[in-house]
XYZ file of C-alpha atoms in Angstrom:
770
model
C 90.669 91.325 151.401
C 92.011 88.435 153.326
C 90.457 88.969 156.927
C 87.205 89.660 154.878
C 87.623 86.288 153.504
C 88.367 85.025 157.424
C 85.355 86.974 158.859
C 83.174 85.853 156.504
C 84.454 81.883 156.591
C 83.984 82.421 160.573
C 80.372 83.743 160.839
C 79.137 81.143 157.895
C 80.562 78.475 160.082
C 79.426 80.539 163.255
C 75.838 79.699 161.760
C 75.983 76.290 160.770
C 77.209 75.526 164.207
C 74.742 77.672 166.244
C 71.760 75.586 163.117
C 72.380 72.275 162.116
C 69.930 72.150 160.088
C 71.176 74.656 157.610
C 74.695 72.912 158.406
C 72.079 68.828 156.347
C 70.480 71.245 154.413
C 73.741 73.161 152.319
C 74.701 69.026 152.289
C 71.793 67.611 150.467
C 72.188 70.904 147.223
C 75.063 69.856 147.163
C 74.578 65.816 146.380
C 71.630 66.838 143.943
C 73.861 68.754 142.564
C 77.153 66.692 141.574
C 74.715 63.242 140.729
C 72.038 66.558 138.022
C 75.970 67.313 137.156
C 76.543 63.246 135.932
C 73.490 62.589 135.350
C 73.406 65.192 132.253
C 77.388 65.090 131.377
C 76.793 60.440 130.912
C 73.936 61.201 128.763
C 75.574 63.859 127.168
C 78.453 61.207 126.459
C 76.025 58.867 125.507
C 74.127 61.622 122.750
C 78.243 62.163 120.999
C 78.498 59.026 118.591
C 82.825 58.734 118.944
C 84.802 59.504 116.055
C 85.336 56.741 113.879
C 88.786 55.174 113.688
C 91.124 56.523 110.415
C 91.634 53.460 107.621
C 93.906 53.054 104.856
C 94.505 56.892 102.937
C 95.465 54.475 100.043
C 95.419 50.856 98.619
C 97.353 48.121 99.528
C 98.572 47.544 96.138
C 100.907 51.161 95.511
C 104.264 51.150 97.452
C 103.731 53.412 99.829
C 103.812 53.210 103.555
C 100.042 54.253 105.025
C 100.041 55.725 107.916
C 97.051 56.316 108.567
C 96.695 56.485 111.868
C 98.559 59.395 112.511
C 102.026 58.166 113.634
C 105.309 59.074 113.688
C 108.256 56.991 111.945
C 111.600 58.043 111.526
C 113.579 55.078 110.861
C 111.558 54.930 107.419
C 113.818 58.245 106.228
C 116.395 56.104 106.853
C 115.267 53.159 105.141
C 116.391 55.348 101.372
C 118.326 58.352 99.632
C 115.531 60.012 99.212
C 112.337 59.763 101.149
C 109.152 61.493 100.739
C 106.114 62.508 103.554
C 102.719 63.115 101.443
C 100.638 64.675 104.021
C 97.228 64.566 104.541
C 93.853 64.511 105.934
C 91.369 62.174 104.637
C 88.041 64.730 104.248
C 90.170 67.138 101.903
C 89.399 67.104 98.459
C 92.907 68.364 97.222
C 94.100 65.194 99.103
C 91.381 63.056 97.307
C 92.516 64.093 94.073
C 96.295 64.126 94.741
C 95.567 60.724 96.190
C 96.007 59.079 92.255
C 98.423 61.561 91.136
C 100.851 59.953 94.089
C 99.625 56.588 93.695
C 100.997 57.450 89.915
C 104.804 58.510 90.345
C 105.008 56.326 93.595
C 105.116 52.738 91.021
C 107.690 54.890 89.175
C 109.685 55.300 91.495
C 108.750 53.108 93.995
C 113.002 51.687 93.858
C 114.548 54.766 94.538
C 112.547 56.897 96.563
C 110.613 56.011 99.963
C 107.484 56.998 99.180
C 105.310 58.022 103.083
C 101.718 58.896 103.320
C 100.780 59.819 107.444
C 96.963 61.699 108.524
C 97.972 64.789 109.961
C 93.534 64.516 110.559
C 93.541 62.138 113.310
C 93.565 63.895 116.863
C 94.609 60.795 118.404
C 97.445 60.562 116.799
C 101.211 62.028 116.759
C 101.692 64.223 113.453
C 98.228 66.223 114.968
C 100.078 67.296 117.504
C 103.625 68.079 116.252
C 102.790 69.916 113.760
C 100.566 72.821 112.443
C 99.415 72.751 108.761
C 97.635 75.521 107.062
C 96.332 73.423 104.060
C 96.058 69.819 102.703
C 98.043 67.766 101.075
C 101.524 68.768 101.757
C 104.623 67.341 100.219
C 107.593 66.863 102.272
C 111.579 65.970 100.731
C 114.521 64.923 102.749
C 117.665 64.527 100.210
C 119.514 62.126 103.153
C 119.682 64.507 106.603
C 119.091 67.389 103.959
C 115.508 68.351 104.533
C 112.731 69.507 104.158
C 111.609 70.365 100.734
C 108.926 71.872 100.637
C 107.352 71.750 97.517
C 104.603 73.822 95.509
C 104.211 73.091 93.164
C 100.509 71.340 91.021
C 99.836 67.547 91.964
C 99.824 66.523 88.680
C 102.468 63.837 88.254
C 104.367 64.708 86.019
C 104.951 68.359 87.854
C 105.679 65.671 91.053
C 107.182 63.375 88.948
C 109.780 66.091 87.841
C 110.663 66.885 90.921
C 111.277 64.657 92.716
C 113.930 63.284 89.885
C 114.652 67.371 90.227
C 116.036 65.885 94.497
C 117.762 62.393 93.290
C 119.842 64.469 91.040
C 120.549 67.961 92.048
C 124.578 68.694 90.649
C 124.105 67.458 86.354
C 127.395 65.581 85.935
C 129.543 67.919 82.858
C 132.462 65.607 81.781
C 133.230 67.320 78.304
C 132.988 71.085 77.534
C 130.801 69.509 74.263
C 127.906 69.096 77.118
C 128.635 72.073 79.692
C 128.694 74.132 76.140
C 125.358 72.484 75.487
C 124.160 73.111 79.058
C 125.316 77.124 79.408
C 123.536 77.378 75.139
C 119.511 76.498 77.242
C 118.064 80.069 78.207
C 116.666 78.609 81.730
C 120.242 80.514 84.425
C 122.822 77.764 84.135
C 125.855 77.086 87.664
C 128.361 75.573 87.194
C 130.278 74.079 89.945
C 134.768 72.928 89.927
C 135.716 70.912 91.549
C 138.732 67.351 91.407
C 138.032 64.646 93.107
C 141.064 63.490 93.331
C 143.106 63.851 95.876
C 140.065 63.098 97.768
C 136.382 60.780 97.129
C 134.669 64.270 98.138
C 136.382 67.730 97.674
C 136.488 70.699 100.402
C 133.342 72.470 99.591
C 130.614 69.264 97.357
C 128.791 69.059 100.151
C 128.143 72.412 100.359
C 126.814 73.497 96.722
C 125.226 70.585 96.727
C 122.930 71.507 99.795
C 123.018 74.957 97.782
C 121.142 73.296 94.778
C 118.831 71.685 97.129
C 117.984 74.972 98.803
C 117.833 76.727 95.259
C 114.669 74.097 94.994
C 113.606 74.926 98.548
C 113.099 79.020 96.430
C 111.385 77.404 93.053
C 109.711 73.985 91.858
C 110.543 74.484 88.448
C 114.290 74.382 89.352
C 114.515 77.345 86.733
C 117.607 77.717 87.490
C 120.578 74.799 86.989
C 123.483 73.099 89.120
C 126.040 71.615 86.709
C 130.299 70.083 88.290
C 132.384 70.167 86.065
C 135.590 67.871 87.337
C 138.096 68.102 84.932
C 140.742 71.169 84.733
C 140.397 71.467 80.632
C 136.972 71.523 80.883
C 136.340 73.932 83.309
C 138.962 75.618 82.068
C 136.459 77.035 78.837
C 134.642 79.080 80.811
C 137.742 80.399 83.260
C 137.326 78.636 86.290
C 140.699 77.846 87.629
C 140.260 77.598 91.492
C 139.842 74.405 93.001
C 135.996 74.461 94.760
C 134.778 77.995 92.715
C 130.904 78.619 91.549
C 130.668 80.024 88.210
C 126.880 81.769 86.922
C 127.085 81.645 83.840
C 124.736 85.473 82.311
C 123.727 85.467 78.898
C 123.838 89.596 78.422
C 125.844 91.422 80.949
C 129.274 89.637 82.211
C 129.710 86.408 84.542
C 130.200 86.071 87.991
C 132.162 83.598 89.516
C 131.668 83.889 94.086
C 133.099 86.219 96.089
C 134.083 83.868 98.813
C 136.448 86.374 99.405
C 133.246 88.579 100.475
C 131.339 85.628 100.995
C 130.721 82.933 103.616
C 131.246 79.251 101.267
C 127.745 78.220 102.994
C 124.961 76.532 101.383
C 122.528 79.245 102.125
C 124.968 82.073 100.281
C 125.391 80.508 96.348
C 121.612 80.455 97.376
C 120.913 84.172 98.201
C 124.142 84.669 96.112
C 122.432 83.385 93.032
C 119.774 84.204 92.511
C 120.388 87.847 92.723
C 121.935 88.277 90.441
C 120.263 85.846 88.056
C 118.969 86.610 84.798
C 115.647 85.509 83.860
C 113.975 86.330 80.334
C 110.977 84.434 80.536
C 109.346 84.119 84.752
C 107.206 81.455 85.088
C 103.628 82.078 86.165
C 101.311 79.574 88.655
C 98.069 80.769 89.926
C 97.427 78.451 93.171
C 93.958 78.976 92.022
C 92.226 79.648 95.447
C 92.036 83.080 96.186
C 95.806 85.055 96.319
C 96.837 88.182 95.118
C 99.734 86.734 92.785
C 98.297 87.731 89.778
C 97.196 91.084 91.001
C 101.281 90.993 92.276
C 102.766 90.944 88.857
C 100.014 92.646 86.785
C 100.454 96.037 89.248
C 103.695 96.209 87.894
C 102.776 98.068 84.420
C 102.012 95.834 80.885
C 102.928 92.255 80.732
C 103.423 89.854 78.107
C 101.743 86.795 79.155
C 102.415 82.781 77.146
C 100.659 80.113 77.827
C 102.559 77.433 76.705
C 102.374 73.071 76.808
C 104.932 72.028 78.374
C 106.306 68.740 79.346
C 107.769 69.018 82.807
C 109.709 65.545 82.595
C 111.811 66.254 79.446
C 115.522 66.384 79.143
C 115.700 69.564 77.109
C 113.998 72.919 77.333
C 110.628 73.630 75.408
C 111.756 74.356 71.482
C 108.773 76.707 71.233
C 110.499 78.742 74.338
C 113.773 78.515 73.518
C 112.804 80.599 70.469
C 110.052 83.094 72.265
C 113.840 83.721 74.351
C 116.428 83.390 71.892
C 113.771 85.904 69.341
C 112.657 87.558 71.993
C 116.021 89.060 73.238
C 118.803 88.833 70.210
C 119.930 91.206 67.775
C 116.577 89.599 65.991
C 113.857 92.284 67.675
C 115.554 94.532 67.719
C 112.132 96.641 69.353
C 113.126 94.976 73.010
C 115.623 96.107 75.603
C 116.195 94.421 78.900
C 117.085 97.191 81.229
C 117.410 96.426 85.172
C 114.598 97.949 87.505
C 115.643 98.497 90.667
C 112.802 98.404 93.233
C 114.394 101.722 94.127
C 113.188 103.205 90.541
C 110.094 104.636 90.144
C 109.877 104.953 86.809
C 111.447 103.335 83.789
C 113.250 106.561 82.392
C 114.973 107.536 85.479
C 117.181 103.826 84.662
C 117.217 103.761 80.510
C 118.467 108.235 81.323
C 121.335 106.943 82.752
C 122.788 104.392 80.722
C 124.085 103.946 77.341
C 122.775 103.028 74.043
C 124.546 99.796 75.076
C 122.482 96.332 75.389
C 122.705 96.111 79.237
C 120.582 92.772 80.835
C 117.931 92.628 83.740
C 118.418 90.443 86.240
C 114.443 89.545 87.720
C 112.070 91.829 87.562
C 112.626 90.800 84.549
C 112.206 93.799 82.802
C 111.893 94.880 78.784
C 111.849 98.287 77.557
C 109.972 98.729 74.197
C 111.536 101.197 71.778
C 109.266 102.020 69.711
C 109.802 101.935 65.258
C 109.105 105.600 63.632
C 105.409 103.718 62.101
C 103.485 100.966 63.510
C 104.288 98.002 61.850
C 101.551 96.140 60.244
C 100.508 93.043 61.436
C 102.275 90.189 61.897
C 105.467 91.879 59.072
C 109.085 92.072 60.394
C 111.320 94.533 59.598
C 113.997 94.003 56.978
C 117.650 93.693 59.403
C 120.073 96.362 58.883
C 117.803 98.521 57.344
C 115.869 102.738 60.071
C 116.276 100.002 62.168
C 115.842 101.411 66.007
C 118.842 100.450 67.549
C 119.661 102.440 71.364
C 117.771 101.881 73.886
C 115.284 105.952 74.401
C 112.410 106.638 76.059
C 109.777 106.938 72.807
C 106.423 106.216 74.560
C 108.009 104.499 78.221
C 106.635 101.898 77.687
C 107.531 98.618 80.420
C 106.943 94.857 79.012
C 107.591 91.922 81.145
C 107.569 88.364 79.546
C 105.281 85.776 82.085
C 104.697 81.761 80.611
C 102.253 80.445 81.811
C 100.840 76.261 81.635
C 97.704 76.246 79.133
C 96.806 73.057 79.993
C 96.666 74.569 83.503
C 96.166 77.288 83.036
C 93.378 76.905 80.364
C 91.268 79.190 82.243
C 92.821 82.029 82.109
C 93.272 81.698 78.509
C 89.865 81.755 77.852
C 88.680 84.760 80.248
C 91.756 86.517 77.861
C 89.725 85.619 74.875
C 91.473 81.869 73.866
C 88.463 79.837 72.349
C 86.886 77.452 74.862
C 87.251 73.959 73.645
C 90.768 73.048 73.708
C 90.711 70.630 71.454
C 90.658 72.848 68.401
C 93.270 72.746 66.125
C 92.521 76.027 65.319
C 91.121 78.976 66.193
C 92.158 82.435 64.087
C 89.833 84.046 65.948
C 90.996 83.084 68.843
C 94.269 83.460 68.292
C 94.878 79.427 68.702
C 97.470 78.024 66.172
C 98.472 74.229 66.097
C 101.408 74.256 68.476
C 98.669 75.053 70.943
C 100.326 79.105 71.924
C 97.750 81.461 73.390
C 99.263 84.799 73.659
C 97.918 88.011 75.206
C 99.387 91.455 77.099
C 97.532 92.960 79.970
C 97.542 96.414 81.294
C 95.706 96.145 84.110
C 96.361 99.963 84.375
C 94.637 101.240 81.611
C 91.966 98.161 81.279
C 93.274 96.866 78.319
C 94.656 93.868 77.090
C 95.305 92.588 73.074
C 94.862 88.621 71.622
C 97.466 87.450 69.351
C 96.161 86.424 66.486
C 98.992 84.520 64.041
C 98.811 83.692 60.243
C 99.765 80.565 59.178
C 102.038 82.255 57.467
C 103.810 83.860 59.872
C 106.247 82.429 62.414
C 105.729 82.232 66.279
C 108.871 85.094 66.970
C 107.757 87.046 63.772
C 104.166 86.812 65.762
C 105.815 87.952 68.744
C 107.689 90.595 66.759
C 105.313 92.335 65.174
C 102.480 91.874 68.298
C 105.752 93.862 71.075
C 105.721 96.691 68.088
C 102.612 97.387 67.196
C 102.428 97.087 71.456
C 104.970 99.560 72.189
C 104.029 102.577 68.811
C 102.891 105.290 69.366
C 99.471 104.514 67.715
C 99.522 101.661 68.385
C 96.889 98.882 65.110
C 96.310 97.373 67.959
C 92.423 96.581 68.069
C 91.971 96.529 72.491
C 90.033 92.665 72.794
C 86.431 92.684 74.793
C 85.552 89.557 77.134
C 82.147 89.254 77.292
C 79.368 86.315 77.161
C 78.343 83.293 74.054
C 75.239 84.044 73.455
C 75.022 80.744 71.278
C 71.115 81.241 69.456
C 69.041 77.203 68.754
C 71.093 76.233 65.278
C 67.272 76.279 62.113
C 66.782 74.260 58.914
C 66.682 76.761 56.495
C 62.704 76.120 55.336
C 60.426 77.668 52.630
C 58.098 80.120 54.133
C 54.878 79.079 55.157
C 51.717 80.262 55.571
C 50.745 78.338 58.260
C 54.357 78.360 60.163
C 54.477 81.270 62.400
C 57.694 83.553 63.601
C 57.992 83.715 67.486
C 57.384 85.906 69.125
C 60.517 89.221 70.009
C 61.847 89.015 73.799
C 60.423 92.385 75.799
C 64.070 92.379 76.722
C 67.085 91.748 74.849
C 69.860 90.815 76.655
C 73.227 91.614 75.261
C 76.721 90.292 75.169
C 79.539 92.064 72.887
C 79.205 91.009 69.648
C 76.197 92.230 69.586
C 76.128 95.585 72.116
C 76.810 98.059 68.747
C 74.848 96.606 65.691
C 71.224 96.755 68.255
C 71.928 100.192 69.475
C 72.832 101.526 66.339
C 69.965 99.990 64.400
C 68.663 103.750 62.747
C 65.433 102.463 62.622
C 64.893 101.641 66.859
C 64.924 103.576 69.658
C 66.514 102.280 71.827
C 66.149 101.763 75.697
C 69.420 100.548 77.297
C 69.531 99.209 81.157
C 73.485 98.590 82.153
C 73.524 96.267 85.062
C 75.064 93.379 87.136
C 74.489 90.475 88.712
C 76.441 91.664 91.836
C 73.813 95.218 92.024
C 71.335 94.980 94.567
C 69.663 98.467 93.201
C 69.572 96.077 89.429
C 66.884 93.532 90.834
C 64.582 96.053 92.603
C 64.346 97.824 89.161
C 63.311 94.065 87.066
C 59.644 94.199 88.139
C 59.924 98.034 86.765
C 61.764 97.305 83.378
C 59.109 94.357 82.163
C 56.276 96.680 83.204
C 57.076 98.889 81.093
C 58.797 96.171 77.896
C 55.163 94.585 78.340
C 53.298 98.358 77.958
C 55.569 98.905 74.952
C 55.197 95.108 73.733
C 53.418 96.172 70.459
C 55.104 98.907 69.971
C 57.783 98.069 66.567
C 60.604 101.368 66.821
C 60.926 100.786 70.363
C 63.000 98.214 71.989
C 64.507 98.056 75.997
C 67.948 96.178 75.721
C 69.515 95.264 78.809
C 73.558 94.264 78.794
C 75.812 92.891 81.541
C 78.501 94.698 82.079
C 80.187 92.431 84.132
C 80.197 90.159 82.316
C 80.945 91.936 78.757
C 82.986 94.966 77.931
C 82.425 97.364 75.420
C 84.299 100.725 73.308
C 84.510 102.931 76.298
C 82.588 105.427 74.875
C 79.091 103.276 75.577
C 80.276 102.920 79.257
C 79.501 103.986 82.181
C 79.932 105.395 85.776
C 77.540 103.589 87.830
C 74.896 101.549 86.894
C 72.044 101.098 87.981
C 72.131 103.460 84.647
C 69.595 103.815 81.673
C 70.579 105.613 78.100
C 68.066 106.277 74.860
C 69.814 105.671 71.438
C 66.977 107.358 69.429
C 66.075 106.554 65.680
C 67.897 108.846 63.346
C 69.867 109.789 65.827
C 71.898 107.561 67.614
C 74.847 110.886 68.285
C 72.378 112.056 70.851
C 72.284 109.594 72.704
C 70.501 110.845 76.727
C 70.403 110.323 80.183
C 67.904 109.765 82.123
C 68.387 111.756 85.157
C 70.187 110.228 88.595
C 68.083 112.253 90.296
C 64.793 111.160 89.196
C 63.455 108.463 91.022
C 63.301 105.153 88.156
C 59.293 104.745 87.974
C 57.388 103.294 85.514
C 55.859 106.869 84.886
C 59.524 108.679 84.429
C 60.368 105.764 82.569
C 57.272 106.403 79.817
C 57.999 110.966 79.782
C 61.764 109.947 78.963
C 60.561 108.347 76.590
C 58.333 109.850 74.500
C 60.145 113.009 75.284
C 63.592 112.150 73.448
C 62.554 109.183 71.549
C 63.323 110.373 67.388
C 60.457 112.496 65.395
C 60.982 111.360 62.474
C 57.765 110.192 61.766
C 58.372 110.182 57.680
C 61.234 108.529 58.479
C 60.963 105.053 55.937
C 58.578 106.442 53.014
C 60.396 107.538 50.205
C 58.537 110.158 48.595
C 55.799 110.114 45.223
C 55.118 112.508 42.655
C 51.877 110.853 42.051
C 49.037 112.653 41.785
C 47.324 110.162 44.112
C 49.665 111.111 46.819
C 50.770 113.508 47.386
C 46.922 114.961 46.484
C 46.697 119.131 46.112
C 46.330 121.397 48.932
C 48.765 123.155 51.146
C 48.924 119.857 53.295
C 50.820 117.883 50.181
C 53.737 121.538 49.598
C 53.797 121.313 52.860
C 54.454 117.668 53.346
C 56.109 117.905 50.526
C 58.708 120.544 52.154
C 59.516 119.023 55.172
C 60.431 115.723 52.887
C 63.026 117.359 51.604
C 63.976 118.902 54.173
C 64.647 115.427 55.740
C 66.903 114.820 53.097
C 68.872 117.512 53.671
C 69.252 116.627 57.872
C 70.148 113.142 56.196
C 72.467 114.784 53.494
C 73.634 116.943 56.770
C 74.091 113.946 58.882
C 76.245 112.319 56.449
C 78.154 114.679 55.503
C 78.949 115.691 59.609
C 79.991 112.383 59.629
C 82.285 112.899 56.883
C 83.689 116.173 58.665
C 84.244 114.389 61.582
C 85.794 111.787 60.005
C 88.218 114.547 58.705
C 88.751 116.118 62.099
C 89.745 112.473 63.975
C 91.893 112.163 60.838
C 93.551 115.188 61.370
C 93.619 115.629 65.056
C 95.539 112.403 64.729
C 98.822 113.923 61.820
C 98.111 116.930 64.520
C 98.689 115.007 67.231
C 102.130 112.896 65.080
C 103.026 116.647 64.706
C 103.054 117.496 67.720
C 105.137 114.309 68.690
C 107.426 114.797 65.728
C 107.615 118.200 67.223
C 108.835 117.580 70.699
C 110.829 115.358 68.753
C 112.626 117.545 66.947
C 112.624 119.956 69.544
C 114.130 117.397 72.199
C 116.658 117.074 69.798
C 117.324 120.480 68.742
C 117.845 121.399 72.473
C 120.908 118.498 72.518
C 122.497 120.518 69.913
C 122.009 123.833 71.257
C 123.402 121.889 74.844
C 126.172 121.469 72.238
C 127.122 123.943 70.832
C 126.875 125.828 73.773
C 129.508 123.098 75.161
C 131.653 123.155 71.620
C 131.459 127.433 72.370
C 133.249 126.846 76.019
C 135.991 124.005 74.345
C 136.363 126.295 71.644
C 136.587 129.859 74.451
C 138.893 128.071 76.651
C 141.115 126.123 74.364
C 142.225 129.652 73.050
C 142.497 130.756 76.334
C 144.918 128.523 77.090
C 146.916 128.717 73.605
C 147.236 132.952 74.427
C 148.540 131.879 77.151
C 150.945 129.552 75.946
C 152.099 132.799 73.329
C 152.922 134.888 76.652
C 154.329 132.648 78.277
C 157.037 131.614 74.885
C 157.635 135.180 74.071
C 158.812 135.471 77.896
C 160.711 132.762 77.223
C 161.786 134.193 74.042
C 162.817 137.556 75.423
C 164.443 135.577 78.628
C 166.770 133.503 75.482
C 167.913 136.905 73.325
C 168.821 138.030 77.202
C 171.045 134.793 78.247
C 172.366 135.623 74.926
C 173.191 139.002 75.646
C 174.399 138.063 78.801
C 176.398 135.237 77.548
C 178.657 137.986 74.829
C 179.626 140.105 77.784
C 180.700 136.772 79.346
C 182.849 136.472 77.367
C 184.626 138.943 75.694
C 184.693 139.602 80.288
C 186.800 136.196 79.835
C 188.456 136.966 76.475
C 189.396 140.406 78.600
C 190.601 138.731 81.528
C 192.222 135.862 80.099
C 194.377 138.672 78.299
C 194.873 140.895 81.842
C 196.199 137.418 83.508
C 198.714 136.650 79.575
C 200.378 139.952 80.433
C 200.788 139.100 83.797
C 201.979 136.390 83.840
C 204.634 137.995 80.318
C 205.945 140.463 83.048
C 206.545 138.737 85.924
C 208.701 135.835 83.396
C 210.576 138.847 82.578
C 210.572 140.262 86.437
C 212.085 136.681 86.946
C 214.636 136.587 83.782
C 216.092 140.211 85.447
C 216.104 138.564 88.503
C 218.511 136.030 86.992
C 220.501 138.662 85.960
C 221.004 140.422 88.236
C 222.501 137.809 90.133
C 224.798 136.478 87.993
C 225.848 139.636 87.339
C 226.719 140.755 91.080
C 228.214 136.347 91.512
């Protein structure tokens, strides 16, 4: 390759040497090209205006150091124990909205916190070159050398101020047992560290424990897990802490834990991870960011969820009394239908967990899950069962219902509450239909899998705990009395004063196409005196927009007909009962008069054109022409001849048909009631069969135990008989041995006597011999 390049260069130089005119032409062309490029670039530089230099973002009166040129000065962090850095972009609407909130907080906490604002969008600034932020604004807090602590909450002054105060005082000092008891009495998870400051001003492990509290703020800006510190040994003994530098995790349902220093390293990351792995969350806070996010979908896909919209003050020194009431009322013995269950991530069914647990009261860690045990029968709303009655006291899998508890700030998430069914006017003091009470609470159960949700309707006489208890019990019942809440558009008409009828006053003409909503759907289409042609559409459906001119032409043709009405409903904004839903849009249905139960759908294989729609209406519309005319007995009305007889017979048949329709409706209601009774009996039969199977298994187990005991008893009797025979043999041998011993003893005595006599005879003989 290099050889070829060199050869080509040699050839070019050789040609230029032989033809000097080519060399001069190449030089001239190069100079002209350079001049053209320079002239073009100079004109482009004049066309594009230079960027304007940045200006101050905050007002000069605000106690905030505004580094609007994007410079980063690390010395500002060392001027105060706690410093806040606000990274912004001057064009960002969120930064502009958060500017006023940060100024309010800075005016309150200027003596405790160093506030710094940095323009991180200026291209020539050091912040833009060193950092890459994906969103603005961003708040970083630094506690001495610890940081940065990223604030992930809403940019509202109370929330920002609360977060800064938590960073300033991450630990709560507990000098007495009373304060310790009050600290542990709240529903939020609590962590207590025991450190004695007698030996040194900073005992070993204290800074590590302080850093773990700051690590928890990194994970949760609401600081749900609170950290406290105890320095007195007498106070620490109240929670069984005896060793210095111990960390205690308080849990309300399961046993409280002490940090295992023998198994884990005593570091801030290890302590924080251990706390978040084992803490109990009764109520989980949700804060949708307000932008494109799947946070709410991720939580609702886990199963049915109870969403509590409560007024929340983050600057309150104590937890909200409403939260405390909900927590204590929903997870103690007052609510027998709720039991908290640990739901592992590997488990696919709640019954897989509860079938292996005893009926004892267990608790849950993250995720917060409540398994519902249904009552024997549905409880009317706002009714609380009496304690000590025939209530369900154990954890049983009757309906496999799982309910998660979530809390949302009603001030920050009011659009979501309105979408779920709350009143559109937040200033209303009492709205019974929407479930809003004077305390500002709104509750709804959302079941994303079944595409239903229910709204809590509270009565004035019932307390919050009683209303929630009845709400949850009715949801957990096999035959729930809760009604599905249908979300629809509010079509408000113009209110007119009641006036006396005037001959010259004309009523406004009816619309060509009636727009239906959730509230007006059933009364309109069930009008037995009209044939209703209903079109299902959505605002995002392109095919629906194409059919608009055909529907308008059809409505104009039928405008003079008082019995046929054209209507449409936006199914994307109006929930309808399940029996009136369609599987695709656009769809056309006809509800004929006097035969509403015989509704007809426009065939899918036919194109939706004006002739096809007219043929469809004429073919299936109501045919009872004399349905509204009563039968008269006068001769003038009936006339004479065969036509009058046929007319009378027709009217009689029509009345019989109407009576049959009424009887059919009554029979349908009875069949529905019988079906519900049969379904209830089926559930009861299944329950009895399960109990019978359990009793049969217990009986079989008892029989096996009886047979085993009988076999063991027979073996014991056999062994006793063998022992008795052995003992009898031993007794006989003992007697024989005694006889033998007696005989030997007598024989020995006789031998001794003979020996004595012999010796005496020998002595006598020796004496005689001497």
